[in-house]
Structures are given as C-alpha cells and as structure tokens.
Amino acid sequence: TCISGKKIGIKLMCTKVNGETTNSNTTPKMIILGICGGIGSGKSTACKLLVDSLGCAGRIDADQLAHGVYEPGSQAWKEIITEFGEEILLPEDESIPSSVRGIDRKKLGSIVFSDSESMSKLEHIVWPHVRTRIEGRIQEITRGHAEAMKEQSKQIDKPYPSGNEIIIVEAALLMETDWHEMLDGLWIVQSSPAAVVQRLKENRGLTEEEALVRIHAQKMRRGIGGAGMSSICGDNEICSNLREEMDNGIVTAVITNDGTLEELKYSLERALNDPKSFKT
C-alpha cells in the first residue's frame, strides 16, 4: 500500500518492476512522520529503530537542533537577550566581547522553570527558529536520499527500488507547537510510570524520587503528560484526552513501549504498514 503525503502535496505512485514495488515518480517524495513522547518513554529508541532497522530515510532530533538556536549572535539569541536581559549571559571575559557571549542555560532555566509565563515567552521565541531548521534538514535529507536512490538505480539498472521514503521528526513537545501541521503522521510513544522510572534509574542514574519529579514536571504537557503514561488509563489503553487528539486527526498512532526492544520494533513495523497510522 502506498501512502499519500498530505502536507507536502505528493502521492507515492507505485508500480511493479520485476515483481517488486517501486516508485514511478522521477524523484522519491518524502513522508514526514513526527514522533512524540515524554521523558523515558523510549521515543529516541523508537526513532533509532525506525531508521536503523525499519528503513526510514532519516531522523531529525528537534531538541538537538534547538541547542543550535541559542548560538551567540543568532537571531534567536538576540530575541532572548531582549526579552530576558543580559543578566542571563555567561560571565564576562575580556577576551570575549558581549556581542558573542553565550547564554547561561542554568540562569535562563532557573527563570523559565519557575514561571510558566516566562517559559511560554521563551518557547515562542525559540520554536519558530527550530521549525526553520527542521525544514532545512528535511530538504537536506530529501536531496541526499534522492541522490542515493539514483546511484542505486544505476547499479541495478531499474527505476527507483522500493524504499521507505519517510523522514522522522523527533520532538518531546511536538504537539504543543504548530509543527504537526507539516506532518503526514504523528505518533505518541507511551510507557507506564513504572517502566519510565526504571529506565531513568538505569540510563540516567536518577533516584526514584528524582525520576518521579521529572515525570510530574511533564504532567500537563500536551502529548507527553498523562496521555503519554499508559498505566494512568490502564495498560495498553488510550487516555480520553489522547483519544480526542486521534479523533481530531492530530495523533495518528499510539505506540505502547512497556516490553522488550523486539516488541517495540514489532509495534513500529505494524504501524508503518497500517495506512491509518498516517493522515489521509
């Protein structure tokens, strides 16, 4: 089954070549799939499996791109300084002019994590710049994928072979931005609090108390709070607020990650093969 790329205005046309499904388009068209989930849910693991084991074309880590937005001298850097003042800059250094001093993330964090209004202001500054970078990476991956497919076509002397022309966009707060409008599908990775706590203890060295504090801090965030915790609604069930997001067409699939790596891979593969997991 071929999936329509709604927001990027394409449809993957499929034909049979030597018994294999392949795209008849001159250039492969990409499907943009968002993956969202709370801390310790396993969304990064899911994204890695989608690319490394299930053949998706590439992965964009929006949280990683966000770090680059804070670079000294960038437009976002200027806007943040204007909003929060030069007090959030790193200590003065005679060898470093104030125009290129970096932002002290701890100072900024102490402000925004204690005041929701400040956090909202910061997010409204940063998110548009992150989206621009995401769109740039989508273009880069698309070009790179097209070139790779052309080379492969030359080697096997036939049109583009069947491939998983899907770009993964990973972001914890994907549902709280307007980014879902550019996606062809949005999947939530959910886990029980017990599983999340165990992962945070094993992978990040947190105590159970520290893990619970971080889980609680995300409780009210759209898509990664209660909706991202399977046991709050009952194991393998979908919370009513997340069901509403699915009914509205925002969320297209929910992946429960409380088992083994192989079980997670199976759930992801099943979702990839289900047209309902993508926007129509």
Coordinates of C-alpha atoms in Angstrom, one line a residue:
T1 CA 0.0 0.0 0.0
C2 CA 1.3 3.5 -0.9
I3 CA 0.8 6.4 1.5
S4 CA -0.2 9.9 0.5
G5 CA 2.0 12.7 1.7
K6 CA -0.8 15.2 2.5
K7 CA 1.1 18.2 3.8
I8 CA 3.9 18.1 1.2
G9 CA 1.4 17.7 -1.7
I10 CA 2.6 14.4 -3.1
K11 CA 1.4 10.9 -3.5
L12 CA 3.7 7.9 -3.9
M13 CA 2.8 6.2 -7.1
C14 CA 3.6 2.5 -7.1
T15 CA 4.2 0.1 -9.9
K16 CA 5.6 -3.4 -10.1
V17 CA 9.1 -3.9 -11.5
N18 CA 10.4 -7.4 -11.7
G19 CA 7.9 -8.4 -9.1
E20 CA 8.9 -5.6 -6.7
T21 CA 7.0 -2.5 -5.7
T22 CA 8.8 0.7 -6.7
N23 CA 8.0 4.4 -7.1
S24 CA 7.2 5.5 -10.6
N25 CA 8.0 9.2 -9.8
T26 CA 11.1 10.7 -11.2
T27 CA 12.2 11.6 -7.7
P28 CA 11.2 10.0 -4.4
K29 CA 8.8 12.1 -2.4
M30 CA 9.2 12.1 1.4
I31 CA 6.6 11.5 4.1
I32 CA 7.2 13.4 7.3
L33 CA 6.4 11.5 10.4
G34 CA 6.5 13.1 13.9
I35 CA 7.4 11.1 17.0
C36 CA 6.5 12.5 20.4
G37 CA 6.7 11.2 23.9
G38 CA 7.6 12.0 27.4
I39 CA 10.9 11.5 29.3
G40 CA 11.8 7.9 29.5
S41 CA 9.1 6.8 27.1
G42 CA 11.6 5.4 24.6
K43 CA 10.8 7.8 21.8
S44 CA 14.5 8.2 20.9
T45 CA 14.9 4.4 20.8
A46 CA 11.8 4.1 18.6
C47 CA 13.2 6.7 16.2
K48 CA 16.5 4.9 16.0
L49 CA 14.7 1.6 15.2
L50 CA 12.6 3.3 12.5
V51 CA 15.8 4.4 10.7
D52 CA 18.3 1.7 11.5
S53 CA 16.1 -1.4 11.4
L54 CA 12.9 -0.4 9.6
G55 CA 14.4 1.6 6.7
C56 CA 13.2 5.1 7.2
A57 CA 15.3 7.6 5.3
G58 CA 16.5 9.9 8.1
R59 CA 15.9 11.3 11.6
I60 CA 15.7 14.9 12.8
D61 CA 16.1 15.5 16.5
A62 CA 14.3 18.8 17.1
D63 CA 15.6 19.0 20.7
Q64 CA 19.2 18.8 19.4
L65 CA 18.5 21.4 16.8
A66 CA 17.1 23.7 19.5
H67 CA 20.6 23.8 21.1
G68 CA 22.0 25.5 18.0
V69 CA 19.3 28.1 18.1
Y70 CA 21.0 29.6 21.2
E71 CA 24.3 30.2 19.4
P72 CA 25.7 33.7 20.2
G73 CA 24.8 36.3 17.6
S74 CA 21.9 34.3 16.1
Q75 CA 18.5 35.9 15.7
A76 CA 17.0 33.8 18.5
W77 CA 19.9 34.7 20.8
K78 CA 19.2 38.4 20.2
E79 CA 15.5 38.0 20.8
I80 CA 16.2 36.0 24.1
I81 CA 18.5 38.7 25.3
T82 CA 16.0 41.4 24.5
E83 CA 13.3 39.5 26.4
F84 CA 15.3 38.3 29.5
G85 CA 18.2 40.8 29.7
E86 CA 22.0 40.5 29.6
E87 CA 21.9 39.0 33.1
I88 CA 21.4 35.6 31.5
L89 CA 24.7 35.8 29.6
L90 CA 27.7 33.8 30.7
P91 CA 30.2 35.7 32.9
E92 CA 32.2 38.5 31.2
D93 CA 35.5 37.6 29.8
E94 CA 37.9 40.3 28.5
S95 CA 38.8 38.0 25.5
I96 CA 35.1 37.6 24.6
P97 CA 33.0 40.7 23.6
S98 CA 29.5 40.8 25.0
S99 CA 28.1 40.5 21.4
V100 CA 29.2 36.9 21.3
R101 CA 28.8 35.8 24.9
G102 CA 26.8 32.6 25.2
I103 CA 23.6 32.3 27.2
D104 CA 23.9 30.7 30.6
R105 CA 21.4 27.9 30.3
K106 CA 21.3 27.4 34.0
K107 CA 20.4 31.0 34.7
L108 CA 17.8 31.0 32.0
G109 CA 16.4 27.7 33.2
S110 CA 16.1 29.0 36.8
I111 CA 13.8 31.7 35.3
V112 CA 11.6 29.8 32.9
F113 CA 11.2 26.6 35.0
S114 CA 9.9 28.6 37.9
D115 CA 7.5 30.7 35.9
S116 CA 5.2 29.3 33.2
E117 CA 4.7 32.7 31.6
S118 CA 8.5 33.1 31.1
M119 CA 8.6 29.6 29.7
S120 CA 5.9 30.4 27.3
K121 CA 7.8 33.5 26.1
L122 CA 11.0 31.5 25.6
E123 CA 9.2 28.8 23.7
H124 CA 7.5 31.4 21.4
I125 CA 11.0 32.8 20.6
V126 CA 12.7 29.5 20.1
W127 CA 10.2 27.3 18.4
P128 CA 9.8 29.2 15.1
H129 CA 13.6 29.1 14.7
V130 CA 13.7 25.4 15.4
R131 CA 11.0 24.8 12.8
T132 CA 13.1 26.7 10.2
R133 CA 16.0 24.4 11.0
I134 CA 13.7 21.3 10.8
E135 CA 12.5 22.4 7.3
G136 CA 16.1 22.9 6.2
R137 CA 17.1 19.4 7.4
I138 CA 14.1 17.9 5.6
Q139 CA 15.4 19.4 2.4
E140 CA 18.9 18.2 3.0
I141 CA 17.7 14.6 3.8
T142 CA 15.4 14.6 0.8
R143 CA 18.2 15.7 -1.6
G144 CA 20.6 13.1 -0.1
H145 CA 18.0 10.4 -0.3
A146 CA 17.3 11.2 -3.9
E147 CA 21.0 11.1 -4.8
A148 CA 21.4 7.7 -3.1
M149 CA 18.4 6.3 -4.8
K150 CA 19.7 7.5 -8.2
E151 CA 23.0 5.8 -7.6
Q152 CA 21.3 2.6 -6.5
S153 CA 19.1 2.7 -9.6
K154 CA 22.2 2.9 -11.9
Q155 CA 23.8 0.0 -10.2
I156 CA 20.8 -2.3 -10.5
D157 CA 19.6 -0.8 -13.9
K158 CA 16.0 -0.3 -13.0
P159 CA 13.8 2.6 -11.7
Y160 CA 14.0 3.6 -8.0
P161 CA 13.7 0.4 -5.9
S162 CA 11.1 0.1 -3.2
G163 CA 12.1 2.2 -0.2
N164 CA 10.7 3.7 3.0
E165 CA 10.7 7.4 2.0
I166 CA 9.9 8.6 5.5
I167 CA 11.7 11.2 7.5
I168 CA 11.4 11.0 11.2
V169 CA 11.0 14.3 13.3
E170 CA 11.5 13.6 17.0
A171 CA 10.4 16.2 19.5
A172 CA 9.2 15.9 23.0
L173 CA 6.8 18.9 22.7
L174 CA 5.7 18.3 19.1
M175 CA 2.0 18.6 20.0
E176 CA 2.4 22.0 21.7
T177 CA 3.8 23.6 18.6
D178 CA 2.2 24.1 15.2
W179 CA 4.7 21.7 13.7
H180 CA 2.1 18.9 13.4
E181 CA 0.6 20.9 10.5
M182 CA 3.6 19.9 8.4
L183 CA 3.5 16.3 9.3
D184 CA 1.9 13.3 7.5
G185 CA 1.6 11.4 10.7
L186 CA 2.1 11.9 14.4
W187 CA 2.8 9.0 16.7
I188 CA 2.9 9.1 20.5
V189 CA 5.2 6.7 22.3
Q190 CA 3.8 5.9 25.7
S191 CA 5.0 3.9 28.7
S192 CA 3.8 3.1 32.2
P193 CA 5.3 5.2 35.0
A194 CA 7.0 2.1 36.4
A195 CA 8.8 1.5 33.1
V196 CA 9.8 5.1 32.8
V197 CA 11.2 5.2 36.4
Q198 CA 13.2 2.1 35.7
R199 CA 14.7 3.5 32.5
L200 CA 15.6 6.8 34.2
K201 CA 17.3 5.0 37.0
E202 CA 19.3 2.7 34.7
N203 CA 20.1 5.1 31.8
R204 CA 20.4 8.4 33.6
G205 CA 21.4 7.4 37.1
L206 CA 18.5 9.1 38.7
T207 CA 17.0 8.1 42.0
E208 CA 13.3 7.0 42.0
E209 CA 12.4 10.3 43.7
E210 CA 14.3 12.4 41.0
A211 CA 12.7 10.4 38.3
L212 CA 9.2 11.0 39.7
V213 CA 9.9 14.7 39.9
R214 CA 10.8 14.9 36.2
I215 CA 7.7 12.8 35.3
H216 CA 5.5 15.1 37.3
A217 CA 7.1 18.2 35.7
Q218 CA 5.7 17.0 32.3
K219 CA 2.3 16.0 33.6
M220 CA 0.4 18.9 32.0
R221 CA 2.4 19.0 28.7
R222 CA 0.3 18.1 25.7
G223 CA 1.1 14.7 24.3
I224 CA 3.7 13.8 26.9
G225 CA 1.9 14.1 30.2
G226 CA -0.9 11.8 31.4
A227 CA -1.6 10.9 27.8
G228 CA 1.9 9.5 27.5
M229 CA 1.6 7.3 30.5
S230 CA -0.2 4.1 29.7
S231 CA -0.9 2.9 33.3
I232 CA -2.8 6.1 34.1
C233 CA -5.6 4.9 31.9
G234 CA -4.9 1.2 32.2
D235 CA -2.2 -0.8 30.5
N236 CA -2.4 -0.7 26.7
E237 CA -5.3 1.7 26.8
I238 CA -5.5 5.2 25.3
C239 CA -6.4 8.0 27.6
S240 CA -9.6 10.0 26.8
N241 CA -7.6 13.2 26.1
L242 CA -5.3 11.4 23.7
R243 CA -8.3 9.6 22.1
E244 CA -9.7 13.1 21.4
E245 CA -6.4 14.1 19.6
M246 CA -6.8 10.9 17.5
D247 CA -10.4 11.7 16.7
N248 CA -9.4 15.2 15.6
G249 CA -6.7 13.7 13.3
I250 CA -3.8 15.2 15.2
V251 CA -2.4 12.0 16.6
T252 CA -2.4 9.1 14.1
A253 CA -1.0 6.3 16.1
V254 CA 0.0 5.4 19.7
I255 CA 2.9 3.1 20.4
T256 CA 3.0 1.4 23.9
N257 CA 6.6 0.7 25.0
D258 CA 6.5 -1.4 28.1
G259 CA 8.2 -4.5 26.8
T260 CA 11.3 -5.6 25.0
L261 CA 13.2 -4.0 22.1
E262 CA 11.8 -6.6 19.8
E263 CA 8.3 -5.9 20.9
L264 CA 8.8 -2.2 20.3
K265 CA 10.2 -2.9 16.8
Y266 CA 7.1 -5.1 16.1
S267 CA 4.7 -2.4 17.1
L268 CA 6.5 0.2 15.0
E269 CA 6.6 -2.1 12.0
R270 CA 2.9 -2.8 12.4
A271 CA 2.2 0.9 12.5
L272 CA 4.3 1.6 9.4
N273 CA 2.2 -1.0 7.5
D274 CA -1.1 0.4 8.6
P275 CA -2.4 3.3 6.4
K276 CA -4.5 4.5 9.4
S277 CA -1.2 5.5 11.1
F278 CA -0.8 8.3 8.6
K279 CA -3.0 11.3 7.6
T280 CA -5.2 10.7 4.6

